[in-house]
């Protein structure tokens, strides 16, 4: 995207007009709710290589079936199925995050729990109603992503004095200052807890490791381009295991939003003995669920 002038907010790549719109929103969030707008390096305009890395991290080629989320997409003549619980991603070249004509996209959050990125929350409902006042379009509500907003007319000129901090691209790569804590629940699930954002559950160790490898690859390219780095998740061995109660306390202390654990689907076997005790059936189902959970972690 040569020739486009970029500015940055918490590492997120924006045009000056986009930053102007978000600064106006930030001022009202502080005035009305006492919170501030938060972004990170993947939530603004993305290069095609970044969109490709994110897409391939969450989707896998699969000739049939719809996967655990019923999300099937075609890209470059190949059928892909989403395997990650981190949310949908548009095929490379089609996402508003890559700039489509004069429209781009941002994924928004704020510094308070259950904020503008949480579907149905007070601030989310407020921003959805008032998005047009800030040059935003709440298109994410069409696909269950309350944090996703389109920004049309991104090349509009900024009024004189409109940008409070007209930042230039960073001269050297640096790690994001936003904190993400990774912990393993007592049932083995790996949970990412971004500061002020939604928690992410990795349904298997293999899924978590693929995500880590993708982040490392993206950072390699961003290092070459002198862009801010995405926080690299720790290796699995360095993640502390804790009880669910302690983990929930940690999530609250981060100002994050608790996301539900993935549902383990277990088929109840046919039982020919009608007098079989229901408690015994429940125990068999729970034992099978525990076994499958352990097998996923080994994978």
CSV table of C-alpha atoms in Angstrom, one decimal, residues 121-260:
chain,number,residue,atom,x,y,z
A,121,UNK,CA,-23.3,-4.4,27.3
A,122,UNK,CA,-24.4,-0.8,28.1
A,123,UNK,CA,-21.4,0.8,26.3
A,124,UNK,CA,-21.7,-1.5,23.3
A,125,UNK,CA,-25.3,-0.6,22.9
A,126,UNK,CA,-24.5,3.1,23.3
A,127,UNK,CA,-21.8,3.0,20.6
A,128,UNK,CA,-23.9,0.9,18.2
A,129,UNK,CA,-26.6,3.7,18.4
A,130,UNK,CA,-24.2,6.5,18.1
A,131,UNK,CA,-21.5,5.1,15.8
A,132,UNK,CA,-22.4,7.4,12.9
A,133,UNK,CA,-21.5,10.4,15.1
A,134,UNK,CA,-17.9,9.2,15.0
A,135,UNK,CA,-17.7,8.2,11.3
A,136,UNK,CA,-18.2,4.4,12.2
A,137,UNK,CA,-20.5,1.7,10.9
A,138,UNK,CA,-21.3,-1.1,13.3
A,139,UNK,CA,-21.1,-3.9,10.7
A,140,UNK,CA,-19.7,-6.4,13.2
A,141,UNK,CA,-23.2,-6.9,14.7
A,142,UNK,CA,-24.1,-8.6,11.4
A,143,UNK,CA,-21.7,-11.5,12.3
A,144,UNK,CA,-21.8,-11.5,16.1
A,145,UNK,CA,-18.6,-9.4,16.5
A,146,UNK,CA,-19.6,-6.3,18.5
A,147,UNK,CA,-16.0,-5.0,18.5
A,148,UNK,CA,-15.8,-4.7,14.7
A,149,UNK,CA,-16.6,-1.4,13.1
A,150,UNK,CA,-16.1,-0.3,9.5
A,151,UNK,CA,-14.7,3.2,8.8
A,152,UNK,CA,-15.7,4.6,5.4
A,153,UNK,CA,-14.0,7.6,3.7
A,154,UNK,CA,-10.7,6.8,5.4
A,155,UNK,CA,-8.8,9.2,3.2
A,156,UNK,CA,-10.8,12.3,4.2
A,157,UNK,CA,-8.7,15.2,5.3
A,158,UNK,CA,-8.5,15.9,9.0
A,159,UNK,CA,-9.7,19.3,10.1
A,160,UNK,CA,-7.1,21.7,11.4
A,161,UNK,CA,-6.0,20.7,14.9
A,162,UNK,CA,-7.9,17.5,14.6
A,163,UNK,CA,-5.2,15.1,15.6
A,164,UNK,CA,-4.0,15.5,19.1
A,165,UNK,CA,-1.0,13.1,18.6
A,166,UNK,CA,-0.1,12.8,14.9
A,167,UNK,CA,2.3,9.9,15.4
A,168,UNK,CA,4.7,8.8,12.7
A,169,UNK,CA,5.4,5.1,12.0
A,170,UNK,CA,7.7,3.8,14.7
A,171,UNK,CA,11.4,3.9,13.7
A,172,UNK,CA,12.1,0.5,15.2
A,173,UNK,CA,10.1,-2.5,16.2
A,174,UNK,CA,9.1,-2.7,19.8
A,175,UNK,CA,6.9,-5.1,21.8
A,176,UNK,CA,3.3,-4.0,22.7
A,177,UNK,CA,3.0,-2.5,26.1
A,178,UNK,CA,-0.5,-4.1,26.6
A,179,UNK,CA,-0.3,-7.1,28.9
A,180,UNK,CA,-1.7,-10.5,28.1
A,181,UNK,CA,-1.5,-13.3,30.7
A,182,UNK,CA,-1.7,-16.9,29.7
A,183,UNK,CA,-2.8,-19.6,32.2
A,184,UNK,CA,-3.8,-23.2,32.1
A,185,UNK,CA,-7.1,-24.0,33.9
A,186,UNK,CA,-7.3,-27.0,36.2
A,187,UNK,CA,-9.1,-28.9,33.5
A,188,UNK,CA,-6.1,-28.3,31.1
A,189,UNK,CA,-7.6,-25.6,28.9
A,190,UNK,CA,-5.1,-22.8,28.0
A,191,UNK,CA,-6.7,-19.4,28.5
A,192,UNK,CA,-5.3,-16.1,27.1
A,193,UNK,CA,-6.3,-13.0,29.2
A,194,UNK,CA,-5.7,-9.7,27.3
A,195,UNK,CA,-5.7,-6.6,29.4
A,196,UNK,CA,-9.2,-5.1,29.1
A,197,UNK,CA,-10.3,-7.5,26.4
A,198,UNK,CA,-12.2,-10.8,26.0
A,199,UNK,CA,-10.5,-14.0,27.1
A,200,UNK,CA,-9.6,-16.6,24.5
A,201,UNK,CA,-9.8,-20.4,25.1
A,202,UNK,CA,-7.5,-22.7,23.1
A,203,UNK,CA,-9.3,-26.1,22.8
A,204,UNK,CA,-6.1,-28.1,22.5
A,205,UNK,CA,-2.4,-27.7,23.0
A,206,UNK,CA,-1.9,-28.1,19.2
A,207,UNK,CA,-4.2,-25.2,18.5
A,208,UNK,CA,-2.3,-23.0,21.0
A,209,UNK,CA,1.1,-24.0,19.5
A,210,UNK,CA,-0.1,-23.2,16.0
A,211,UNK,CA,-1.2,-19.7,17.2
A,212,UNK,CA,2.1,-19.1,18.8
A,213,UNK,CA,4.0,-20.1,15.6
A,214,UNK,CA,1.8,-17.8,13.6
A,215,UNK,CA,2.5,-14.9,15.9
A,216,UNK,CA,6.2,-15.6,15.7
A,217,UNK,CA,6.0,-15.5,11.9
A,218,UNK,CA,4.0,-12.3,11.8
A,219,UNK,CA,6.6,-10.7,14.2
A,220,UNK,CA,9.4,-11.7,11.8
A,221,UNK,CA,7.8,-9.7,9.0
A,222,UNK,CA,6.9,-6.7,11.3
A,223,UNK,CA,10.5,-6.6,12.6
A,224,UNK,CA,11.7,-6.2,9.0
A,225,UNK,CA,9.1,-3.4,8.4
A,226,UNK,CA,10.0,-1.6,11.6
A,227,UNK,CA,6.4,-2.1,12.9
A,228,UNK,CA,5.4,-2.8,16.5
A,229,UNK,CA,5.5,-6.4,17.5
A,230,UNK,CA,2.6,-8.6,18.6
A,231,UNK,CA,3.1,-10.0,22.1
A,232,UNK,CA,4.5,-13.5,21.6
A,233,UNK,CA,2.7,-16.1,23.8
A,234,UNK,CA,4.9,-18.1,26.2
A,235,UNK,CA,5.8,-21.7,25.6
A,236,UNK,CA,3.3,-24.2,27.1
A,237,UNK,CA,5.8,-25.2,29.8
A,238,UNK,CA,5.9,-21.7,31.3
A,239,UNK,CA,2.2,-21.4,31.8
A,240,UNK,CA,1.1,-21.8,35.4
A,241,UNK,CA,-1.8,-24.2,36.1
A,242,UNK,CA,-4.3,-22.8,38.5
A,243,UNK,CA,-7.8,-23.5,39.8
A,244,UNK,CA,-10.8,-22.1,37.9
A,245,UNK,CA,-11.6,-19.9,40.9
A,246,UNK,CA,-8.1,-18.4,41.0
A,247,UNK,CA,-8.2,-18.0,37.2
A,248,UNK,CA,-11.5,-16.1,37.3
A,249,UNK,CA,-10.0,-13.7,39.9
A,250,UNK,CA,-7.1,-13.1,37.5
A,251,UNK,CA,-9.5,-12.4,34.6
A,252,UNK,CA,-11.3,-9.9,36.7
A,253,UNK,CA,-8.1,-8.2,37.8
A,254,UNK,CA,-7.2,-7.8,34.1
A,255,UNK,CA,-10.5,-6.1,33.4
A,256,UNK,CA,-11.1,-8.9,30.9
A,257,UNK,CA,-14.4,-10.5,30.0
A,258,UNK,CA,-14.8,-14.2,30.9
A,259,UNK,CA,-15.6,-16.3,27.9
A,260,UNK,CA,-17.3,-19.7,28.3
